[in-house]
């Protein structure tokens, strides 16, 4: 890999141990994928912030790195942590809250923005064709497919190294030739809800693996629906983007896949692990809710109240919660909680006594049986609200 003079100095340790280890991480990664250079990035987004998913091993490394006083050199944001200080900290064991707060302090010491969201694009939308180093898979697909920015699916460590060096190896989704569609998806059904978009993502992810699909005839492709599609696609597949319109692909050369009503219905059915209709928790906001989604939830609640013995969580970022003032008030008046900084998947719902989770998110329904050891019910927003609200 060709390094500039400045990069060579960093590589040789002239800018300290922390910078050296970061650039060595990026160079090693680039060599694995035959990159010939590092390229500047506009932003980095780091995953592995939740103590639940991070575990103990990387905590010492993070602390050692932060203690060198190394700083990020580009805009750098953080994925959700394992708790919401207001609602969950007091309910989880004290040592968990302490560990999590230590992790966060170290990230902040290095200059990371305390965004704690998987939707960093709501805080600041990257420019089209901007090169990024993002690690949250749902955000990666959204950035590449909906925003038109360019990012690989980074690991937590490579995104952290990229945030500090301000560069990423030039391979994969940063190269125009790797952004060509490889599979043509003929939609023989019209998707109506966010749940159906999520199911399409789960269904396709298993088929396309790492081949970029281009959808033909996809209706109702709002940004919120595409967010569900992308998050689900990245859950079952390794693909980092999709096209949903407007590409002049040479369709004859593409692998053909057709999707009909039965495929979507079967996928939705398979994603519920129980036929029980009484969840302990109804969780909406995976990926974190947009302002529009919060408004929609508040409008649908009306004057109804949360049923006794059930929890209702709506997860979003601090930034969106602040903007959604009156809608948040309405949700909380119903007995629901608008949580920030976390989500049901990256916190310990099992330690809170939650055995069954109902959600409109295909990504959560996919991961909750293993990561939360919970039964799942996968259903559209309206059904979720009817289950958790009286009247
Ligand atoms: Fe975000 Fe948690 Fe879903 S981090 S994408 S809300 S699993």
CSV table of C-alpha atoms in Angstrom, one decimal, residues 23-365:
chain,number,residue,atom,x,y,z
A,23,UNK,CA,-2.8,3.6,11.1
A,24,UNK,CA,-1.4,0.1,11.3
A,25,UNK,CA,-4.9,-1.3,11.8
A,26,UNK,CA,-6.1,0.6,8.7
A,27,UNK,CA,-3.1,-0.5,6.6
A,28,UNK,CA,-3.4,-4.1,7.6
A,29,UNK,CA,-7.1,-4.0,6.7
A,30,UNK,CA,-6.3,-2.3,3.4
A,31,UNK,CA,-3.7,-4.9,2.5
A,32,UNK,CA,-6.2,-7.7,3.2
A,33,UNK,CA,-8.5,-6.2,0.5
A,34,UNK,CA,-5.7,-5.1,-1.9
A,35,UNK,CA,-6.2,-1.4,-1.3
A,36,UNK,CA,-3.4,0.7,-2.7
A,37,UNK,CA,-3.9,3.9,-0.5
A,38,UNK,CA,-5.8,5.5,2.3
A,39,UNK,CA,-8.5,8.1,1.4
A,40,UNK,CA,-9.9,11.0,3.6
A,41,UNK,CA,-13.3,10.5,5.2
A,42,UNK,CA,-16.0,13.0,6.1
A,43,UNK,CA,-17.1,11.1,9.2
A,44,UNK,CA,-16.8,7.9,11.2
A,45,UNK,CA,-19.5,6.1,13.2
A,46,UNK,CA,-18.4,3.6,15.8
A,47,UNK,CA,-20.3,0.5,16.9
A,48,UNK,CA,-19.6,-1.7,19.9
A,49,UNK,CA,-20.4,1.1,22.4
A,50,UNK,CA,-22.9,-1.0,24.4
A,51,UNK,CA,-21.2,-2.8,27.3
A,52,UNK,CA,-23.5,-5.7,26.5
A,53,UNK,CA,-22.1,-6.2,23.0
A,54,UNK,CA,-18.6,-5.0,23.7
A,55,UNK,CA,-17.9,-7.2,26.8
A,56,UNK,CA,-14.9,-6.7,29.1
A,57,UNK,CA,-11.9,-7.5,26.9
A,58,UNK,CA,-11.8,-4.2,24.8
A,59,UNK,CA,-12.5,-1.9,27.7
A,60,UNK,CA,-8.9,-1.8,28.8
A,61,UNK,CA,-7.7,-1.2,25.3
A,62,UNK,CA,-10.1,1.7,25.0
A,63,UNK,CA,-9.0,3.2,28.3
A,64,UNK,CA,-5.3,2.9,27.3
A,65,UNK,CA,-6.0,4.6,24.0
A,66,UNK,CA,-8.0,7.4,25.6
A,67,UNK,CA,-5.3,8.0,28.2
A,68,UNK,CA,-2.7,8.8,25.5
A,69,UNK,CA,-4.8,11.9,24.8
A,70,UNK,CA,-5.3,10.9,21.1
A,71,UNK,CA,-8.2,12.7,19.5
A,72,UNK,CA,-10.5,12.1,16.6
A,73,UNK,CA,-9.7,14.2,13.5
A,74,UNK,CA,-13.1,14.0,11.8
A,75,UNK,CA,-16.7,14.2,12.9
A,76,UNK,CA,-17.1,11.0,14.9
A,77,UNK,CA,-20.4,9.6,16.3
A,78,UNK,CA,-21.3,6.7,18.6
A,79,UNK,CA,-23.8,3.8,18.3
A,80,UNK,CA,-26.3,3.2,21.1
A,81,UNK,CA,-25.0,2.1,24.6
A,82,UNK,CA,-26.6,-0.4,26.8
A,83,UNK,CA,-28.9,1.8,28.8
A,84,UNK,CA,-31.0,5.0,29.0
A,85,UNK,CA,-29.9,6.8,32.2
A,86,UNK,CA,-33.4,8.1,33.0
A,87,UNK,CA,-35.4,4.9,32.7
A,88,UNK,CA,-33.0,1.9,32.8
A,89,UNK,CA,-30.0,2.8,34.9
A,90,UNK,CA,-31.8,2.3,38.2
A,91,UNK,CA,-33.3,-1.0,37.1
A,92,UNK,CA,-30.1,-2.7,36.0
A,93,UNK,CA,-27.2,-3.8,38.3
A,94,UNK,CA,-25.0,-1.0,39.5
A,95,UNK,CA,-21.8,-2.5,38.1
A,96,UNK,CA,-23.3,-2.5,34.6
A,97,UNK,CA,-24.1,1.3,34.8
A,98,UNK,CA,-20.6,2.0,36.1
A,99,UNK,CA,-18.9,-0.1,33.3
A,100,UNK,CA,-21.0,1.6,30.7
A,101,UNK,CA,-20.3,5.1,32.0
A,102,UNK,CA,-16.5,4.3,31.9
A,103,UNK,CA,-16.7,3.2,28.3
A,104,UNK,CA,-18.6,6.4,27.4
A,105,UNK,CA,-16.1,8.6,29.2
A,106,UNK,CA,-13.2,7.2,27.3
A,107,UNK,CA,-15.0,7.8,23.9
A,108,UNK,CA,-15.8,11.3,25.0
A,109,UNK,CA,-12.2,11.9,26.1
A,110,UNK,CA,-11.1,11.1,22.5
A,111,UNK,CA,-13.6,13.6,21.1
A,112,UNK,CA,-16.5,11.4,20.0
A,113,UNK,CA,-19.9,13.1,19.9
A,114,UNK,CA,-22.2,11.5,22.5
A,115,UNK,CA,-24.8,10.8,19.7
A,116,UNK,CA,-25.6,7.2,21.0
A,117,UNK,CA,-27.8,6.4,18.0
A,118,UNK,CA,-27.8,4.0,15.1
A,119,UNK,CA,-29.3,6.8,12.9
A,120,UNK,CA,-26.4,9.4,12.8
A,121,UNK,CA,-27.8,10.6,9.5
A,122,UNK,CA,-30.6,12.4,11.3
A,123,UNK,CA,-28.1,14.5,13.2
A,124,UNK,CA,-26.2,15.4,10.1
A,125,UNK,CA,-26.9,14.1,6.7
A,126,UNK,CA,-23.7,13.2,4.9
A,127,UNK,CA,-23.2,14.6,1.4
A,128,UNK,CA,-23.8,12.5,-1.7
A,129,UNK,CA,-20.6,10.6,-2.7
A,130,UNK,CA,-18.9,11.5,0.6
A,131,UNK,CA,-16.5,8.8,1.8
A,132,UNK,CA,-17.4,7.6,5.3
A,133,UNK,CA,-16.2,4.9,7.7
A,134,UNK,CA,-19.4,3.7,9.5
A,135,UNK,CA,-19.8,0.6,11.5
A,136,UNK,CA,-23.5,0.2,12.2
A,137,UNK,CA,-24.8,-2.1,9.5
A,138,UNK,CA,-28.2,-0.5,9.2
A,139,UNK,CA,-26.7,2.9,8.9
A,140,UNK,CA,-24.2,1.6,6.3
A,141,UNK,CA,-26.9,0.4,4.0
A,142,UNK,CA,-28.9,3.6,4.5
A,143,UNK,CA,-25.9,5.8,3.7
A,144,UNK,CA,-25.0,3.9,0.6
A,145,UNK,CA,-28.5,3.3,-0.8
A,146,UNK,CA,-30.7,6.2,0.4
A,147,UNK,CA,-28.2,9.1,0.9
A,148,UNK,CA,-25.7,8.0,-1.8
A,149,UNK,CA,-22.7,8.3,0.4
A,150,UNK,CA,-19.9,5.7,0.2
A,151,UNK,CA,-19.0,3.5,3.1
A,152,UNK,CA,-17.9,-0.1,3.8
A,153,UNK,CA,-19.4,-2.0,6.7
A,154,UNK,CA,-16.6,-1.2,9.2
A,155,UNK,CA,-16.0,-3.1,12.4
A,156,UNK,CA,-15.9,-1.2,15.7
A,157,UNK,CA,-12.1,-1.1,15.7
A,158,UNK,CA,-11.6,0.0,12.1
A,159,UNK,CA,-14.2,2.7,12.5
A,160,UNK,CA,-12.4,3.9,15.7
A,161,UNK,CA,-9.0,3.9,13.9
A,162,UNK,CA,-10.5,5.8,10.9
A,163,UNK,CA,-12.0,8.4,13.3
A,164,UNK,CA,-8.5,9.1,14.7
A,165,UNK,CA,-6.5,9.0,11.5
A,166,UNK,CA,-9.4,10.6,9.4
A,167,UNK,CA,-8.9,8.1,6.6
A,168,UNK,CA,-10.0,4.7,5.5
A,169,UNK,CA,-8.5,2.1,3.1
A,170,UNK,CA,-9.7,2.6,-0.5
A,171,UNK,CA,-11.5,-0.7,-1.3
A,172,UNK,CA,-15.0,-2.2,-1.5
A,173,UNK,CA,-17.8,0.3,-1.5
A,174,UNK,CA,-15.3,3.2,-2.0
A,175,UNK,CA,-14.7,2.0,-5.6
A,176,UNK,CA,-17.2,2.7,-8.3
A,177,UNK,CA,-16.8,-0.7,-9.9
A,178,UNK,CA,-17.9,-2.4,-6.7
A,179,UNK,CA,-21.2,-0.5,-6.5
A,180,UNK,CA,-22.7,-2.1,-9.6
A,181,UNK,CA,-25.9,-4.1,-9.1
A,182,UNK,CA,-25.5,-7.8,-9.4
A,183,UNK,CA,-29.1,-9.0,-8.9
A,184,UNK,CA,-32.4,-7.9,-10.3
A,185,UNK,CA,-35.3,-8.1,-8.0
A,186,UNK,CA,-38.7,-8.1,-9.7
A,187,UNK,CA,-41.4,-7.0,-7.2
A,188,UNK,CA,-44.6,-8.9,-8.0
A,189,UNK,CA,-46.3,-7.6,-5.0
A,190,UNK,CA,-46.8,-4.1,-3.6
A,191,UNK,CA,-45.5,-3.6,-0.1
A,192,UNK,CA,-47.9,-1.8,2.2
A,193,UNK,CA,-46.2,-1.5,5.6
A,194,UNK,CA,-42.9,-1.1,7.4
A,195,UNK,CA,-43.1,-4.7,8.4
A,196,UNK,CA,-43.4,-5.8,4.8
A,197,UNK,CA,-40.4,-3.8,3.9
A,198,UNK,CA,-38.5,-5.4,6.7
A,199,UNK,CA,-39.6,-8.8,5.6
A,200,UNK,CA,-38.4,-8.1,2.1
A,201,UNK,CA,-34.9,-7.3,3.6
A,202,UNK,CA,-34.8,-10.5,5.6
A,203,UNK,CA,-36.0,-12.6,2.5
A,204,UNK,CA,-33.5,-10.9,0.1
A,205,UNK,CA,-30.5,-10.9,2.5
A,206,UNK,CA,-30.6,-14.7,2.7
A,207,UNK,CA,-30.6,-15.0,-1.1
A,208,UNK,CA,-28.3,-12.2,-2.4
A,209,UNK,CA,-25.6,-12.6,0.3
A,210,UNK,CA,-23.1,-9.9,-0.8
A,211,UNK,CA,-24.6,-9.2,-4.3
A,212,UNK,CA,-26.0,-5.7,-4.6
A,213,UNK,CA,-29.7,-6.0,-5.6
A,214,UNK,CA,-31.7,-3.5,-7.8
A,215,UNK,CA,-35.4,-3.5,-7.2
A,216,UNK,CA,-37.9,-3.2,-10.0
A,217,UNK,CA,-41.4,-2.0,-9.2
A,218,UNK,CA,-40.9,-1.2,-5.5
A,219,UNK,CA,-43.8,1.1,-4.4
A,220,UNK,CA,-44.2,3.1,-1.2
A,221,UNK,CA,-40.5,3.5,-0.9
A,222,UNK,CA,-40.5,6.2,1.8
A,223,UNK,CA,-37.2,6.9,3.6
A,224,UNK,CA,-38.6,5.2,6.7
A,225,UNK,CA,-39.6,2.1,4.8
A,226,UNK,CA,-36.2,2.0,3.1
A,227,UNK,CA,-34.6,2.2,6.5
A,228,UNK,CA,-36.5,-0.9,7.6
A,229,UNK,CA,-35.6,-2.7,4.3
A,230,UNK,CA,-31.8,-1.9,4.7
A,231,UNK,CA,-31.6,-2.8,8.4
A,232,UNK,CA,-33.2,-6.2,7.7
A,233,UNK,CA,-31.1,-6.8,4.5
A,234,UNK,CA,-27.9,-6.3,6.6
A,235,UNK,CA,-29.2,-8.6,9.3
A,236,UNK,CA,-29.4,-11.7,7.1
A,237,UNK,CA,-27.0,-10.8,4.3
A,238,UNK,CA,-23.5,-9.3,3.9
A,239,UNK,CA,-24.7,-6.8,1.2
A,240,UNK,CA,-24.0,-3.1,2.0
A,241,UNK,CA,-26.4,-1.4,-0.4
A,242,UNK,CA,-29.4,-1.8,-2.7
A,243,UNK,CA,-30.8,0.3,-5.6
A,244,UNK,CA,-34.5,1.0,-5.5
A,245,UNK,CA,-34.9,3.2,-8.6
A,246,UNK,CA,-33.2,5.1,-11.4
A,247,UNK,CA,-30.2,3.0,-12.3
A,248,UNK,CA,-29.4,2.1,-15.9
A,249,UNK,CA,-28.2,-1.4,-15.1
A,250,UNK,CA,-27.6,-3.9,-17.9
A,251,UNK,CA,-30.5,-6.0,-16.6
A,252,UNK,CA,-29.9,-8.9,-18.9
A,253,UNK,CA,-26.6,-9.7,-17.2
A,254,UNK,CA,-28.1,-9.8,-13.7
A,255,UNK,CA,-29.2,-12.7,-11.6
A,256,UNK,CA,-33.0,-12.6,-11.5
A,257,UNK,CA,-35.0,-12.9,-8.3
A,258,UNK,CA,-38.8,-12.5,-8.1
A,259,UNK,CA,-40.7,-11.7,-4.9
A,260,UNK,CA,-44.4,-12.3,-4.5
A,261,UNK,CA,-47.0,-11.9,-1.8
A,262,UNK,CA,-46.5,-15.4,-0.5
A,263,UNK,CA,-42.7,-14.8,0.0
A,264,UNK,CA,-43.4,-11.8,2.1
A,265,UNK,CA,-46.3,-13.4,4.1
A,266,UNK,CA,-44.2,-16.5,4.8
A,267,UNK,CA,-41.2,-14.4,5.9
A,268,UNK,CA,-43.4,-12.4,8.3
A,269,UNK,CA,-45.0,-15.6,9.8
A,270,UNK,CA,-41.6,-17.2,10.3
A,271,UNK,CA,-40.3,-14.2,12.2
A,272,UNK,CA,-42.6,-14.6,15.1
A,273,UNK,CA,-41.5,-17.2,17.5
A,274,UNK,CA,-44.7,-17.4,19.5
A,275,UNK,CA,-48.4,-17.2,18.8
A,276,UNK,CA,-49.1,-15.5,22.1
A,277,UNK,CA,-50.5,-12.1,21.7
A,278,UNK,CA,-49.6,-10.7,25.1
A,279,UNK,CA,-46.0,-9.4,25.1
A,280,UNK,CA,-44.2,-8.0,28.1
A,281,UNK,CA,-42.7,-5.3,26.0
A,282,UNK,CA,-43.8,-3.5,22.8
A,283,UNK,CA,-40.7,-2.0,21.3
A,284,UNK,CA,-40.7,0.5,18.3
A,285,UNK,CA,-37.6,2.3,17.1
A,286,UNK,CA,-35.2,-0.1,15.5
A,287,UNK,CA,-33.4,1.5,13.8
A,288,UNK,CA,-34.0,4.6,16.0
A,289,UNK,CA,-37.2,6.5,15.1
A,290,UNK,CA,-37.2,9.5,12.8
A,291,UNK,CA,-39.2,12.6,13.7
A,292,UNK,CA,-41.9,11.5,11.3
A,293,UNK,CA,-42.2,8.0,12.9
A,294,UNK,CA,-42.5,9.6,16.4
A,295,UNK,CA,-45.3,11.8,15.2
A,296,UNK,CA,-47.0,8.9,13.6
A,297,UNK,CA,-46.9,6.9,16.9
A,298,UNK,CA,-48.2,9.8,18.9
A,299,UNK,CA,-51.1,10.4,16.4
A,300,UNK,CA,-52.0,6.7,16.5
A,301,UNK,CA,-52.0,6.5,20.3
A,302,UNK,CA,-54.9,9.0,20.6
A,303,UNK,CA,-56.1,9.1,24.2
A,304,UNK,CA,-55.3,5.4,24.9
A,305,UNK,CA,-53.2,4.2,27.9
A,306,UNK,CA,-50.6,1.4,28.2
A,307,UNK,CA,-52.1,-1.8,29.7
A,308,UNK,CA,-51.2,-2.8,33.2
A,309,UNK,CA,-48.2,-5.1,33.4
A,310,UNK,CA,-46.8,-4.2,29.9
A,311,UNK,CA,-43.9,-1.9,28.9
A,312,UNK,CA,-44.0,0.3,25.8
A,313,UNK,CA,-40.7,1.7,24.5
A,314,UNK,CA,-40.1,4.0,21.7
A,315,UNK,CA,-36.4,4.4,21.0
A,316,UNK,CA,-34.7,7.3,19.3
A,317,UNK,CA,-31.8,9.7,19.5
A,318,UNK,CA,-31.6,12.6,22.0
A,319,UNK,CA,-31.5,14.9,19.0
A,320,UNK,CA,-34.9,13.6,17.6
A,321,UNK,CA,-36.4,13.4,21.1
A,322,UNK,CA,-35.7,17.1,21.7
A,323,UNK,CA,-37.3,18.0,18.3
A,324,UNK,CA,-40.3,15.9,18.9
A,325,UNK,CA,-41.4,17.6,22.2
A,326,UNK,CA,-45.2,17.5,22.0
A,327,UNK,CA,-45.3,14.0,20.4
A,328,UNK,CA,-43.0,12.7,23.2
A,329,UNK,CA,-45.3,14.2,25.8
A,330,UNK,CA,-48.2,12.4,24.3
A,331,UNK,CA,-46.4,9.1,24.2
A,332,UNK,CA,-45.3,9.5,27.8
A,333,UNK,CA,-48.8,10.5,28.9
A,334,UNK,CA,-50.0,7.2,27.6
A,335,UNK,CA,-47.6,5.4,29.9
A,336,UNK,CA,-45.0,4.7,27.2
A,337,UNK,CA,-41.3,5.6,27.5
A,338,UNK,CA,-39.4,7.5,24.8
A,339,UNK,CA,-35.9,6.1,25.5
A,340,UNK,CA,-32.7,7.6,24.0
A,341,UNK,CA,-29.1,6.3,23.8
A,342,UNK,CA,-30.1,2.6,23.7
A,343,UNK,CA,-32.6,0.0,22.3
A,344,UNK,CA,-34.2,-3.2,23.3
A,345,UNK,CA,-31.5,-5.3,21.6
A,346,UNK,CA,-28.4,-3.7,23.1
A,347,UNK,CA,-29.8,-3.6,26.6
A,348,UNK,CA,-30.5,-6.5,29.0
A,349,UNK,CA,-34.2,-7.0,28.6
A,350,UNK,CA,-33.9,-10.4,30.2
A,351,UNK,CA,-32.6,-8.8,33.4
A,352,UNK,CA,-35.7,-6.6,33.4
A,353,UNK,CA,-37.9,-9.7,33.4
A,354,UNK,CA,-39.0,-9.4,29.7
A,355,UNK,CA,-39.7,-12.7,28.2
A,356,UNK,CA,-41.8,-11.7,25.1
A,357,UNK,CA,-41.0,-8.7,22.8
A,358,UNK,CA,-43.5,-7.5,20.2
A,359,UNK,CA,-42.0,-5.2,17.5
A,360,UNK,CA,-42.5,-3.8,14.1
A,361,UNK,CA,-38.8,-4.1,13.4
A,362,UNK,CA,-37.5,-7.0,11.3
A,363,UNK,CA,-34.0,-6.5,12.6
A,364,UNK,CA,-35.1,-6.7,16.2
A,365,UNK,CA,-37.3,-9.7,15.5
